mmCIF file of C-alpha atoms in Angstrom:
data_model
loop_
_atom_site.group_PDB
_atom_site.id
_atom_site.type_symbol
_atom_site.label_atom_id
_atom_site.label_comp_id
_atom_site.label_asym_id
_atom_site.label_seq_id
_atom_site.Cartn_x
_atom_site.Cartn_y
_atom_site.Cartn_z
ATOM 1 C CA MET C 1 0.000 0.000 0.000
ATOM 2 C CA ASN C 2 1.316 3.412 -0.939
ATOM 3 C CA ASP C 3 1.483 5.661 2.101
ATOM 4 C CA TRP C 4 2.139 8.843 0.132
ATOM 5 C CA PRO C 5 -0.182 11.138 -1.653
ATOM 6 C CA GLN C 6 -0.597 10.775 -5.359
ATOM 7 C CA GLY C 7 2.387 12.235 -7.136
ATOM 8 C CA TRP C 8 5.002 10.914 -4.698
ATOM 9 C CA SER C 9 4.850 7.236 -5.600
ATOM 10 C CA GLY C 10 7.461 5.314 -7.598
ATOM 11 C CA ASN C 11 8.289 6.414 -11.118
ATOM 12 C CA ASN C 12 4.824 7.799 -11.799
ATOM 13 C CA GLY C 13 5.791 10.915 -13.657
ATOM 14 C CA GLY C 14 9.563 10.409 -13.401
ATOM 15 C CA ASP C 15 11.283 13.532 -12.100
ATOM 16 C CA ARG C 16 8.246 15.757 -11.856
ATOM 17 C CA GLN C 17 8.913 16.003 -8.092
ATOM 18 C CA GLY C 18 5.364 16.793 -7.070
ATOM 19 C CA ARG C 19 4.680 19.049 -10.069
ATOM 20 C CA GLY C 20 1.800 16.866 -11.214
ATOM 21 C CA SER C 21 1.390 14.097 -13.702
ATOM 22 C CA ALA C 22 2.938 14.275 -17.131
ATOM 23 C CA SER C 23 0.295 11.900 -18.424
ATOM 24 C CA ALA C 24 -2.836 12.860 -20.311
ATOM 25 C CA GLN C 25 -4.658 12.927 -17.015
ATOM 26 C CA PRO C 26 -4.703 16.498 -15.675
ATOM 27 C CA GLU C 27 -3.322 17.193 -12.287
ATOM 28 C CA GLY C 28 -5.990 17.442 -9.668
ATOM 29 C CA ALA C 29 -6.390 20.085 -7.045
ATOM 30 C CA ARG C 30 -3.652 20.213 -4.503
ATOM 31 C CA VAL C 31 -4.581 18.148 -1.395
ATOM 32 C CA MET C 32 -3.412 17.868 2.162
ATOM 33 C CA ARG C 33 -0.896 15.221 2.932
ATOM 34 C CA GLN C 34 -2.339 11.998 4.228
ATOM 35 C CA VAL C 35 -1.468 10.979 7.724
ATOM 36 C CA GLN C 36 -1.172 7.251 8.441
ATOM 37 C CA ARG C 37 -2.016 6.206 11.910
ATOM 38 C CA GLY C 38 -0.075 3.462 13.479
ATOM 39 C CA PRO C 39 -1.288 0.968 15.922
ATOM 40 C CA GLY C 40 -3.485 2.469 18.527
ATOM 41 C CA GLY C 41 -4.357 5.386 16.299
ATOM 42 C CA ALA C 42 -1.092 7.177 16.865
ATOM 43 C CA PRO C 43 -0.253 9.424 14.011
ATOM 44 C CA HIS C 44 2.433 8.253 11.648
ATOM 45 C CA SER C 45 4.953 10.757 10.407
ATOM 46 C CA SER C 46 4.111 12.151 7.009
ATOM 47 C CA ALA C 47 7.679 13.106 6.218
ATOM 48 C CA PRO C 48 8.925 11.509 3.029
ATOM 49 C CA PRO C 49 11.289 8.593 3.363
ATOM 50 C CA HIS C 50 14.974 9.129 3.023
ATOM 51 C CA GLY C 51 16.004 9.822 -0.530
ATOM 52 C CA VAL C 52 12.697 11.211 -1.710
ATOM 53 C CA PRO C 53 13.089 14.850 -2.749
ATOM 54 C CA PRO C 54 10.977 17.382 -0.856
ATOM 55 C CA GLN C 55 7.906 18.764 -2.552
ATOM 56 C CA GLN C 56 8.663 22.060 -4.384
ATOM 57 C CA SER C 57 6.565 25.052 -3.301
ATOM 58 C CA TYR C 58 4.009 26.399 -5.734
ATOM 59 C CA THR C 59 4.970 29.961 -4.843
ATOM 60 C CA ASP C 60 8.459 29.906 -6.356
ATOM 61 C CA GLY C 61 9.579 32.128 -3.519
ATOM 62 C CA HIS C 62 7.229 34.956 -4.473
ATOM 63 C CA GLY C 63 4.302 34.290 -2.238
ATOM 64 C CA ASP C 64 1.037 32.493 -2.948
ATOM 65 C CA ASN C 65 0.165 32.418 -6.638
ATOM 66 C CA GLY C 66 -3.516 32.135 -5.981
ATOM 67 C CA TYR C 67 -4.065 28.399 -6.543
ATOM 68 C CA ASN C 68 -4.947 27.845 -2.900
ATOM 69 C CA THR C 69 -7.086 30.999 -2.530
ATOM 70 C CA GLY C 70 -9.564 30.510 -5.291
ATOM 71 C CA GLN C 71 -8.469 33.777 -6.940
ATOM 72 C CA VAL C 72 -9.823 34.039 -10.456
ATOM 73 C CA TYR C 73 -7.431 35.572 -12.964
ATOM 74 C CA GLY C 74 -8.744 38.636 -14.742
ATOM 75 C CA GLY C 75 -11.132 39.398 -11.889
ATOM 76 C CA GLY C 76 -11.256 42.549 -9.725
ATOM 77 C CA GLY C 77 -10.927 46.151 -10.868
ATOM 78 C CA GLY C 78 -9.769 49.649 -9.982
ATOM 79 C CA THR C 79 -6.092 48.886 -10.397
ATOM 80 C CA GLN C 80 -3.418 49.917 -12.834
ATOM 81 C CA GLY C 81 -2.265 46.298 -13.452
ATOM 82 C CA PRO C 82 0.278 44.151 -11.603
ATOM 83 C CA GLY C 83 3.027 45.788 -9.665
ATOM 84 C CA PRO C 84 6.736 45.306 -10.452
ATOM 85 C CA ASP C 85 6.874 42.153 -8.270
ATOM 86 C CA GLY C 86 3.812 40.597 -9.877
ATOM 87 C CA GLY C 87 1.545 41.608 -6.992
ATOM 88 C CA PRO C 88 -1.498 43.928 -7.111
ATOM 89 C CA GLY C 89 -0.773 47.437 -8.519
ATOM 90 C CA ARG C 90 -1.791 50.851 -7.098
ATOM 91 C CA PRO C 91 -5.461 51.825 -7.402
ATOM 92 C CA ALA C 92 -6.181 54.033 -10.420
ATOM 93 C CA PRO C 93 -6.589 57.748 -9.459
ATOM 94 C CA ASN C 94 -10.133 58.999 -9.012
ATOM 95 C CA TRP C 95 -9.954 62.113 -11.196
ATOM 96 C CA ARG C 96 -13.528 63.153 -10.517
ATOM 97 C CA ARG C 97 -12.829 63.270 -6.793
ATOM 98 C CA ARG C 98 -9.547 65.118 -7.305
ATOM 99 C CA ILE C 99 -11.142 67.758 -9.543
ATOM 100 C CA LYS C 100 -13.928 68.232 -7.005
ATOM 101 C CA TRP C 101 -11.508 68.932 -4.153
ATOM 102 C CA ILE C 102 -9.289 71.165 -6.274
ATOM 103 C CA SER C 103 -12.372 73.206 -7.239
ATOM 104 C CA ILE C 104 -13.487 73.484 -3.614
ATOM 105 C CA THR C 105 -10.003 74.615 -2.578
ATOM 106 C CA VAL C 106 -9.788 77.267 -5.318
ATOM 107 C CA VAL C 107 -13.256 78.657 -4.542
ATOM 108 C CA THR C 108 -12.525 78.735 -0.808
ATOM 109 C CA LEU C 109 -9.236 80.540 -1.385
ATOM 110 C CA PHE C 110 -10.944 83.069 -3.671
ATOM 111 C CA VAL C 111 -13.647 83.776 -1.084
ATOM 112 C CA VAL C 112 -11.121 84.179 1.744
ATOM 113 C CA VAL C 113 -8.927 86.546 -0.298
ATOM 114 C CA SER C 114 -11.941 88.550 -1.505
ATOM 115 C CA VAL C 115 -13.398 88.935 1.981
ATOM 116 C CA GLY C 116 -9.989 89.844 3.392
ATOM 117 C CA THR C 117 -9.416 92.431 0.654
ATOM 118 C CA TYR C 118 -12.860 93.946 1.237
ATOM 119 C CA PHE C 119 -12.335 94.476 4.959
ATOM 120 C CA TRP C 120 -8.768 95.705 4.403
ATOM 121 C CA ALA C 121 -9.917 98.256 1.835
ATOM 122 C CA ASP C 122 -12.966 99.240 3.879
ATOM 123 C CA SER C 123 -10.757 100.011 6.873
ATOM 124 C CA LYS C 124 -8.661 102.449 4.805
ATOM 125 C CA LEU C 125 -11.548 104.743 3.839
ATOM 126 C CA ASN C 126 -11.512 108.131 5.573
ATOM 127 C CA ARG C 127 -15.166 108.599 6.523
ATOM 128 C CA ASP C 128 -14.828 112.129 7.851
ATOM 129 C CA VAL C 129 -17.863 113.835 6.304
ATOM 130 C CA ASP C 130 -21.086 113.758 8.295
ATOM 131 C CA LEU C 131 -24.040 114.521 6.030
ATOM 132 C CA SER C 132 -26.419 114.201 8.990
ATOM 133 C CA GLN C 133 -25.274 117.715 9.981
ATOM 134 C CA VAL C 134 -26.709 119.134 6.757
ATOM 135 C CA ILE C 135 -30.063 120.765 7.493
ATOM 136 C CA ASP C 136 -33.209 121.456 5.450
ATOM 137 C CA ARG C 137 -32.433 118.815 2.868
ATOM 138 C CA PRO C 138 -34.473 118.201 -0.323
ATOM 139 C CA ASP C 139 -36.482 115.004 -0.660
ATOM 140 C CA ALA C 140 -34.614 112.021 -2.060
ATOM 141 C CA GLY C 141 -35.249 111.168 -5.681
ATOM 142 C CA GLU C 142 -34.659 108.119 -7.839
ATOM 143 C CA GLY C 143 -31.123 106.878 -8.409
ATOM 144 C CA THR C 144 -28.017 107.950 -6.496
ATOM 145 C CA ASN C 145 -26.281 111.335 -6.573
ATOM 146 C CA TYR C 146 -22.587 111.696 -5.741
ATOM 147 C CA LEU C 147 -20.852 115.019 -5.178
ATOM 148 C CA ILE C 148 -17.257 114.462 -6.327
ATOM 149 C CA VAL C 149 -14.710 117.050 -5.257
ATOM 150 C CA GLY C 150 -11.085 117.582 -6.167
ATOM 151 C CA SER C 151 -9.458 119.755 -3.520
ATOM 152 C CA ASP C 152 -6.154 121.591 -3.542
ATOM 153 C CA SER C 153 -5.251 120.069 -0.180
ATOM 154 C CA ARG C 154 -1.484 119.794 0.270
ATOM 155 C CA GLU C 155 -1.779 117.753 3.440
ATOM 156 C CA GLY C 156 1.109 115.312 3.860
ATOM 157 C CA MET C 157 3.113 116.761 0.969
ATOM 158 C CA SER C 158 6.762 117.634 1.392
ATOM 159 C CA ALA C 159 8.239 120.904 0.119
ATOM 160 C CA GLU C 160 9.883 118.967 -2.709
ATOM 161 C CA GLU C 161 6.547 117.388 -3.737
ATOM 162 C CA LYS C 162 4.804 120.774 -3.714
ATOM 163 C CA LYS C 163 7.495 122.179 -5.984
ATOM 164 C CA LYS C 164 7.416 119.196 -8.301
ATOM 165 C CA LEU C 165 3.618 119.232 -8.632
ATOM 166 C CA HIS C 166 3.397 123.053 -8.918
ATOM 167 C CA THR C 167 0.861 123.228 -6.094
ATOM 168 C CA GLY C 168 2.232 126.201 -4.179
ATOM 169 C CA SER C 169 2.127 126.296 -0.393
ATOM 170 C CA ALA C 170 -1.222 127.915 0.428
ATOM 171 C CA ASP C 171 -2.645 126.990 3.813
ATOM 172 C CA GLY C 172 -5.966 125.210 4.164
ATOM 173 C CA LYS C 173 -7.724 123.752 1.150
ATOM 174 C CA ARG C 174 -10.137 124.837 -1.526
ATOM 175 C CA THR C 175 -12.087 123.033 -4.228
ATOM 176 C CA ASP C 176 -10.405 122.915 -7.604
ATOM 177 C CA SER C 177 -13.209 120.901 -9.157
ATOM 178 C CA MET C 178 -16.763 119.860 -8.272
ATOM 179 C CA MET C 179 -19.200 117.659 -10.123
ATOM 180 C CA ILE C 180 -22.451 115.824 -9.558
ATOM 181 C CA LEU C 181 -22.573 112.233 -10.775
ATOM 182 C CA HIS C 182 -26.067 110.806 -11.095
ATOM 183 C CA VAL C 183 -26.251 107.000 -11.277
ATOM 184 C CA GLY C 184 -29.602 105.640 -12.445
ATOM 185 C CA ASP C 185 -31.408 103.149 -14.644
ATOM 186 C CA ASN C 186 -31.691 105.518 -17.602
ATOM 187 C CA GLY C 187 -28.022 106.284 -18.047
ATOM 188 C CA ASN C 188 -25.457 108.054 -15.893
ATOM 189 C CA THR C 189 -25.001 111.810 -15.995
ATOM 190 C CA MET C 190 -21.951 113.806 -14.941
ATOM 191 C CA VAL C 191 -22.578 117.518 -14.360
ATOM 192 C CA SER C 192 -19.611 119.801 -13.631
ATOM 193 C CA LEU C 193 -20.161 122.727 -11.281
ATOM 194 C CA PRO C 194 -17.744 125.540 -12.215
ATOM 195 C CA ARG C 195 -16.000 126.796 -9.106
ATOM 196 C CA ASP C 196 -16.805 130.385 -10.140
ATOM 197 C CA SER C 197 -20.562 129.653 -10.159
ATOM 198 C CA ASN C 198 -22.611 132.340 -8.401
ATOM 199 C CA VAL C 199 -24.506 130.818 -5.441
ATOM 200 C CA THR C 200 -26.317 131.997 -2.318
ATOM 201 C CA ILE C 201 -25.040 130.788 1.058
ATOM 202 C CA PRO C 202 -28.118 129.416 2.908
ATOM 203 C CA THR C 203 -28.780 129.022 6.598
ATOM 204 C CA PHE C 204 -26.493 126.250 7.843
ATOM 205 C CA LYS C 205 -25.183 124.524 10.954
ATOM 206 C CA GLY C 206 -21.455 124.765 11.613
ATOM 207 C CA SER C 207 -19.697 121.434 11.092
ATOM 208 C CA GLU C 208 -17.549 121.876 14.204
ATOM 209 C CA SER C 209 -19.401 124.353 16.409
ATOM 210 C CA GLY C 210 -22.896 122.996 15.760
ATOM 211 C CA LYS C 211 -24.065 126.620 15.818
ATOM 212 C CA THR C 212 -26.722 127.686 13.310
ATOM 213 C CA PHE C 213 -25.744 130.522 10.985
ATOM 214 C CA GLN C 214 -28.687 132.323 9.459
ATOM 215 C CA GLY C 215 -28.629 132.955 5.748
ATOM 216 C CA THR C 216 -28.542 136.611 4.677
ATOM 217 C CA GLY C 217 -28.732 136.169 0.900
ATOM 218 C CA ARG C 218 -24.971 136.509 0.648
ATOM 219 C CA GLN C 219 -23.773 135.583 -2.841
ATOM 220 C CA VAL C 220 -20.333 134.103 -3.408
ATOM 221 C CA LYS C 221 -18.461 131.797 -5.737
ATOM 222 C CA LEU C 222 -19.303 128.146 -5.138
ATOM 223 C CA ASN C 223 -15.819 127.194 -3.975
ATOM 224 C CA ALA C 224 -16.082 129.815 -1.203
ATOM 225 C CA ALA C 225 -18.670 127.628 0.567
ATOM 226 C CA TYR C 226 -16.135 124.844 0.916
ATOM 227 C CA ALA C 227 -13.424 127.247 2.087
ATOM 228 C CA GLU C 228 -15.789 128.683 4.698
ATOM 229 C CA ASP C 229 -16.971 125.514 6.447
ATOM 230 C CA GLY C 230 -15.845 122.443 4.525
ATOM 231 C CA PRO C 231 -17.743 119.621 2.828
ATOM 232 C CA GLU C 232 -20.922 119.887 4.891
ATOM 233 C CA LEU C 233 -21.518 123.518 3.917
ATOM 234 C CA LEU C 234 -20.635 122.750 0.299
ATOM 235 C CA VAL C 235 -23.284 120.000 0.212
ATOM 236 C CA ARG C 236 -25.786 122.282 1.932
ATOM 237 C CA THR C 237 -25.094 125.053 -0.614
ATOM 238 C CA VAL C 238 -25.388 122.754 -3.648
ATOM 239 C CA GLU C 239 -28.657 121.271 -2.370
ATOM 240 C CA ALA C 240 -30.121 124.694 -1.516
ATOM 241 C CA ASN C 241 -29.244 126.193 -4.906
ATOM 242 C CA THR C 242 -30.326 123.196 -7.029
ATOM 243 C CA GLY C 243 -33.036 121.365 -5.071
ATOM 244 C CA LEU C 244 -31.202 118.067 -5.717
ATOM 245 C CA ARG C 245 -30.384 115.824 -2.767
ATOM 246 C CA ILE C 246 -26.782 114.603 -2.517
ATOM 247 C CA ASP C 247 -26.550 110.984 -1.340
ATOM 248 C CA HIS C 248 -22.778 110.576 -1.096
ATOM 249 C CA TYR C 249 -19.658 112.719 -0.981
ATOM 250 C CA ALA C 250 -16.150 111.837 -2.251
ATOM 251 C CA GLU C 251 -13.071 114.074 -2.195
ATOM 252 C CA ILE C 252 -9.439 113.607 -3.186
ATOM 253 C CA GLY C 253 -6.449 115.930 -2.810
ATOM 254 C CA PHE C 254 -3.485 116.730 -5.044
ATOM 255 C CA ALA C 255 -1.095 114.084 -3.698
ATOM 256 C CA GLY C 256 -3.638 111.283 -3.759
ATOM 257 C CA PHE C 257 -4.667 112.095 -7.285
ATOM 258 C CA ALA C 258 -1.084 111.883 -8.568
ATOM 259 C CA LYS C 259 -0.422 108.623 -6.685
ATOM 260 C CA ILE C 260 -3.477 106.894 -8.127
ATOM 261 C CA VAL C 261 -2.439 107.796 -11.665
ATOM 262 C CA ASP C 262 1.081 106.502 -11.117
ATOM 263 C CA SER C 263 -0.173 103.272 -9.529
ATOM 264 C CA VAL C 264 -2.168 102.350 -12.667
ATOM 265 C CA GLY C 265 0.754 103.159 -14.949
ATOM 266 C CA GLY C 266 -0.544 106.494 -16.247
ATOM 267 C CA VAL C 267 -3.662 107.555 -18.132
ATOM 268 C CA GLU C 268 -3.955 107.992 -21.880
ATOM 269 C CA ILE C 269 -5.374 111.368 -22.938
ATOM 270 C CA GLU C 270 -5.839 113.102 -26.267
ATOM 271 C CA ILE C 271 -4.337 116.605 -26.117
ATOM 272 C CA PRO C 272 -6.211 118.891 -28.530
ATOM 273 C CA LYS C 273 -4.667 120.602 -31.527
ATOM 274 C CA GLY C 274 -2.266 123.359 -30.557
ATOM 275 C CA GLY C 275 -1.070 121.571 -27.430
ATOM 276 C CA MET C 276 -1.293 122.924 -23.894
ATOM 277 C CA LYS C 277 1.137 125.080 -21.942
ATOM 278 C CA ASP C 278 0.487 126.737 -18.586
ATOM 279 C CA THR C 279 3.313 127.886 -16.311
ATOM 280 C CA LYS C 280 1.019 128.103 -13.275
ATOM 281 C CA SER C 281 -0.092 124.454 -13.412
ATOM 282 C CA GLY C 282 3.097 123.139 -15.002
ATOM 283 C CA ALA C 283 1.311 121.844 -18.120
ATOM 284 C CA ASP C 284 3.510 121.549 -21.209
ATOM 285 C CA PHE C 285 2.012 119.081 -23.705
ATOM 286 C CA GLU C 286 2.255 118.613 -27.433
ATOM 287 C CA ALA C 287 -0.933 117.847 -29.359
ATOM 288 C CA GLY C 288 -1.939 114.223 -29.824
ATOM 289 C CA LYS C 289 -2.622 111.073 -27.826
ATOM 290 C CA GLN C 290 -0.209 110.434 -24.973
ATOM 291 C CA THR C 291 0.030 108.754 -21.578
ATOM 292 C CA LEU C 292 0.305 111.142 -18.638
ATOM 293 C CA ASN C 293 1.941 110.233 -15.345
ATOM 294 C CA GLY C 294 0.750 111.545 -11.973
ATOM 295 C CA GLU C 295 2.594 114.866 -12.151
ATOM 296 C CA GLN C 296 1.474 115.535 -15.732
ATOM 297 C CA SER C 297 -2.109 114.510 -14.984
ATOM 298 C CA LEU C 298 -2.387 116.948 -12.108
ATOM 299 C CA ALA C 299 -1.107 119.725 -14.366
ATOM 300 C CA PHE C 300 -3.644 118.759 -17.034
ATOM 301 C CA VAL C 301 -6.717 118.909 -14.769
ATOM 302 C CA ARG C 302 -5.614 122.157 -13.100
ATOM 303 C CA THR C 303 -4.883 124.102 -16.280
ATOM 304 C CA ARG C 304 -7.252 127.016 -16.871
ATOM 305 C CA TYR C 305 -5.229 130.005 -18.063
ATOM 306 C CA ALA C 306 -4.153 128.261 -21.264
ATOM 307 C CA LEU C 307 -7.771 127.525 -22.212
ATOM 308 C CA ALA C 308 -10.061 129.843 -24.158
ATOM 309 C CA GLY C 309 -13.031 129.054 -21.938
ATOM 310 C CA SER C 310 -10.999 129.237 -18.726
ATOM 311 C CA ASP C 311 -12.841 127.424 -15.902
ATOM 312 C CA LEU C 312 -15.605 126.094 -18.178
ATOM 313 C CA ASP C 313 -13.075 124.407 -20.444
ATOM 314 C CA ARG C 314 -11.166 123.157 -17.436
ATOM 315 C CA THR C 315 -14.259 121.383 -16.082
ATOM 316 C CA LYS C 316 -14.608 119.576 -19.412
ATOM 317 C CA ASN C 317 -11.005 118.421 -19.192
ATOM 318 C CA GLN C 318 -11.566 117.271 -15.628
ATOM 319 C CA GLN C 319 -14.567 115.192 -16.659
ATOM 320 C CA LYS C 320 -12.628 113.765 -19.564
ATOM 321 C CA PHE C 321 -9.687 112.833 -17.381
ATOM 322 C CA LEU C 322 -11.643 111.354 -14.446
ATOM 323 C CA SER C 323 -13.633 109.174 -16.816
ATOM 324 C CA ALA C 324 -10.423 107.975 -18.479
ATOM 325 C CA LEU C 325 -8.886 107.284 -15.055
ATOM 326 C CA ALA C 326 -11.929 105.257 -13.988
ATOM 327 C CA ASN C 327 -11.779 103.348 -17.262
ATOM 328 C CA GLN C 328 -8.084 102.574 -16.741
ATOM 329 C CA THR C 329 -8.565 101.542 -13.108
ATOM 330 C CA ALA C 330 -11.424 99.140 -13.910
ATOM 331 C CA THR C 331 -9.504 97.169 -16.544
ATOM 332 C CA PRO C 332 -8.739 93.441 -15.953
ATOM 333 C CA SER C 333 -5.006 94.234 -16.059
ATOM 334 C CA THR C 334 -5.505 96.247 -12.854
ATOM 335 C CA VAL C 335 -8.321 94.401 -11.087
ATOM 336 C CA LEU C 336 -6.889 90.890 -11.650
ATOM 337 C CA ASN C 337 -3.268 91.822 -10.976
ATOM 338 C CA PRO C 338 -2.620 91.964 -7.202
ATOM 339 C CA PHE C 339 0.705 93.746 -7.771
ATOM 340 C CA LYS C 340 -1.278 96.566 -9.403
ATOM 341 C CA LEU C 341 -4.608 96.340 -7.591
ATOM 342 C CA TYR C 342 -3.316 96.681 -4.025
ATOM 343 C CA PRO C 343 -1.021 99.672 -4.683
ATOM 344 C CA THR C 344 -3.902 101.351 -6.542
ATOM 345 C CA LEU C 345 -6.366 100.712 -3.726
ATOM 346 C CA SER C 346 -3.836 101.737 -1.099
ATOM 347 C CA SER C 347 -2.833 104.998 -2.764
ATOM 348 C CA GLY C 348 -6.412 105.880 -3.622
ATOM 349 C CA LEU C 349 -8.188 104.949 -0.402
ATOM 350 C CA ASP C 350 -5.548 106.514 1.847
ATOM 351 C CA THR C 351 -6.174 109.937 0.332
ATOM 352 C CA LEU C 352 -9.899 109.647 -0.353
ATOM 353 C CA THR C 353 -12.348 111.374 1.994
ATOM 354 C CA VAL C 354 -15.966 110.179 1.919
ATOM 355 C CA ASP C 355 -19.149 110.506 3.936
ATOM 356 C CA LYS C 356 -19.845 108.242 6.881
ATOM 357 C CA ASP C 357 -22.440 106.184 5.001
ATOM 358 C CA MET C 358 -20.278 105.497 1.940
ATOM 359 C CA SER C 359 -19.566 101.788 1.470
ATOM 360 C CA LEU C 360 -17.068 100.144 -0.855
ATOM 361 C CA TRP C 361 -20.015 99.049 -2.995
ATOM 362 C CA ASP C 362 -21.112 102.681 -3.318
ATOM 363 C CA LEU C 363 -17.560 103.671 -4.211
ATOM 364 C CA GLY C 364 -17.343 100.905 -6.790
ATOM 365 C CA SER C 365 -20.664 101.971 -8.293
ATOM 366 C CA MET C 366 -19.354 105.516 -8.592
ATOM 367 C CA PHE C 367 -16.207 104.463 -10.476
ATOM 368 C CA LEU C 368 -18.123 102.118 -12.773
ATOM 369 C CA ALA C 369 -20.580 104.903 -13.567
ATOM 370 C CA MET C 370 -17.714 107.233 -14.438
ATOM 371 C CA LYS C 371 -16.304 104.526 -16.689
ATOM 372 C CA GLY C 372 -19.724 104.159 -18.298
ATOM 373 C CA VAL C 373 -19.832 107.860 -19.152
ATOM 374 C CA THR C 374 -16.547 107.427 -21.032
ATOM 375 C CA SER C 375 -17.857 104.461 -23.019
ATOM 376 C CA GLY C 376 -20.967 106.347 -24.088
ATOM 377 C CA ASP C 377 -23.383 104.919 -21.533
ATOM 378 C CA GLY C 378 -24.403 108.315 -20.209
ATOM 379 C CA LYS C 379 -23.820 112.012 -20.582
ATOM 380 C CA SER C 380 -21.304 114.601 -19.398
ATOM 381 C CA MET C 381 -22.031 118.331 -19.321
ATOM 382 C CA ASN C 382 -21.489 121.602 -17.509
ATOM 383 C CA MET C 383 -24.162 123.157 -15.375
ATOM 384 C CA PRO C 384 -26.117 125.347 -17.850
ATOM 385 C CA ILE C 385 -24.795 128.931 -17.751
ATOM 386 C CA SER C 386 -26.678 132.027 -18.931
ATOM 387 C CA GLY C 387 -23.894 134.586 -18.498
ATOM 388 C CA ASN C 388 -22.048 136.518 -15.825
ATOM 389 C CA THR C 389 -23.354 138.340 -12.798
ATOM 390 C CA GLY C 390 -22.387 141.870 -11.810
ATOM 391 C CA ASN C 391 -19.680 140.546 -9.487
ATOM 392 C CA GLY C 392 -18.083 138.574 -12.336
ATOM 393 C CA ASN C 393 -19.338 135.162 -11.231
ATOM 394 C CA LEU C 394 -20.944 132.666 -13.610
ATOM 395 C CA GLN C 395 -24.741 132.796 -13.549
ATOM 396 C CA TRP C 396 -26.652 129.532 -13.907
ATOM 397 C CA ASP C 397 -29.489 129.314 -16.421
ATOM 398 C CA THR C 398 -32.378 129.056 -13.950
ATOM 399 C CA ALA C 399 -34.914 127.455 -16.301
ATOM 400 C CA LYS C 400 -32.493 124.835 -17.628
ATOM 401 C CA VAL C 401 -31.180 124.020 -14.175
ATOM 402 C CA LYS C 402 -34.726 123.435 -12.924
ATOM 403 C CA GLN C 403 -35.459 121.092 -15.844
ATOM 404 C CA LEU C 404 -32.170 119.250 -15.367
ATOM 405 C CA VAL C 405 -32.814 118.712 -11.665
ATOM 406 C CA GLU C 406 -36.316 117.355 -12.331
ATOM 407 C CA GLN C 407 -34.981 114.868 -14.852
ATOM 408 C CA LEU C 408 -32.287 113.706 -12.424
ATOM 409 C CA LYS C 409 -34.705 113.421 -9.487
ATOM 410 C CA ASN C 410 -37.100 111.315 -11.559
ATOM 411 C CA ASP C 411 -34.230 109.303 -13.053
ATOM 412 C CA GLU C 412 -35.260 110.259 -16.569
ATOM 413 C CA LYS C 413 -32.996 110.460 -19.559
ATOM 414 C CA VAL C 414 -31.321 113.875 -19.489
ATOM 415 C CA THR C 415 -32.254 115.991 -22.520
ATOM 416 C CA VAL C 416 -31.036 119.336 -21.174
ATOM 417 C CA THR C 417 -27.890 120.690 -22.810
ATOM 418 C CA SER C 418 -25.380 123.243 -21.639
ATOM 419 C CA ASN C 419 -24.546 126.094 -23.987
ATOM 420 C CA ARG C 420 -20.944 126.370 -22.850
#
């Protein structure tokens, strides 16, 4: 009787050494070694007799090949094929999951940066103008009205900067330019208020003293109201002489204006035929399209003596320039470039004075509206003028001003024109 499992007996298969039969009969499934029990049921050693070669492992030294696990070749999934040692490979990457998490990360980062930028910029606004001190105000109309002021403030400027920018060294500050920007659903309108406009100083409350000063019918140039008691009296005077309520106030000085222009890389302007030269403002430009830096831009908007229409022509140039500046600032090359956006915001917001209720959204709306005027989505004009008063000031055309104000209050398309 053969005590060994099939495959170990005699010459059956020659030197196959446990590899299975070489006959036509296929090798059966691998089985456990039989154990012969001796007398009394004691187990008999299953070790092969002396001289019989040991059974060769099926694993060839590389681990189980799957015969004894029931593994089916070709089964399974989610892998990149066998590894370098013949074992299972790494799972294939789940690109849908990766793209999802990358998208979430990018969106989160964008939100965090945007929120951080908003609060940083909001904290830099100088909200020093309190419109709640303005008394006897007109009723609010449709749309939003901004009073935009360019002052000749030299605050924070060194003697060298004053000389370079041709600003002089006068104490205090006055208004070099004033304009009303109406933002509405029927187009935006920019109306310049010549600083030499003849206006009546109304009854007002002092911005610092809180004392009420009764109006006496005193007539002065418009910029005198600002010089007398600052932004609050200027707003009060504009509202009293037009009947139009001012919703927000924004003011920038000489230094801030020049810094903003430099931070955006200059502003392209078309200088009219004949060029422009004014020793008082420092303007010295040849005719044609050119890019002005901060110093040149300030000279351009301040020039009046080299212009035939003096202050009236200057207000047109100021409108033209501010619209071009807004257009340049709102370009993707500035907004999407942090190395340009942050210096622009910093230089602009540091020197910008606004009312206490002005938000960054309001400020953004103002700049976009100015850009819209440049692109043709709106209208720019001077306050209609009928002539000069006896004291040499510019007299507004009362009938046209009344019609203009009604159209702005009702947010209608402006049809009024200025004759100068």
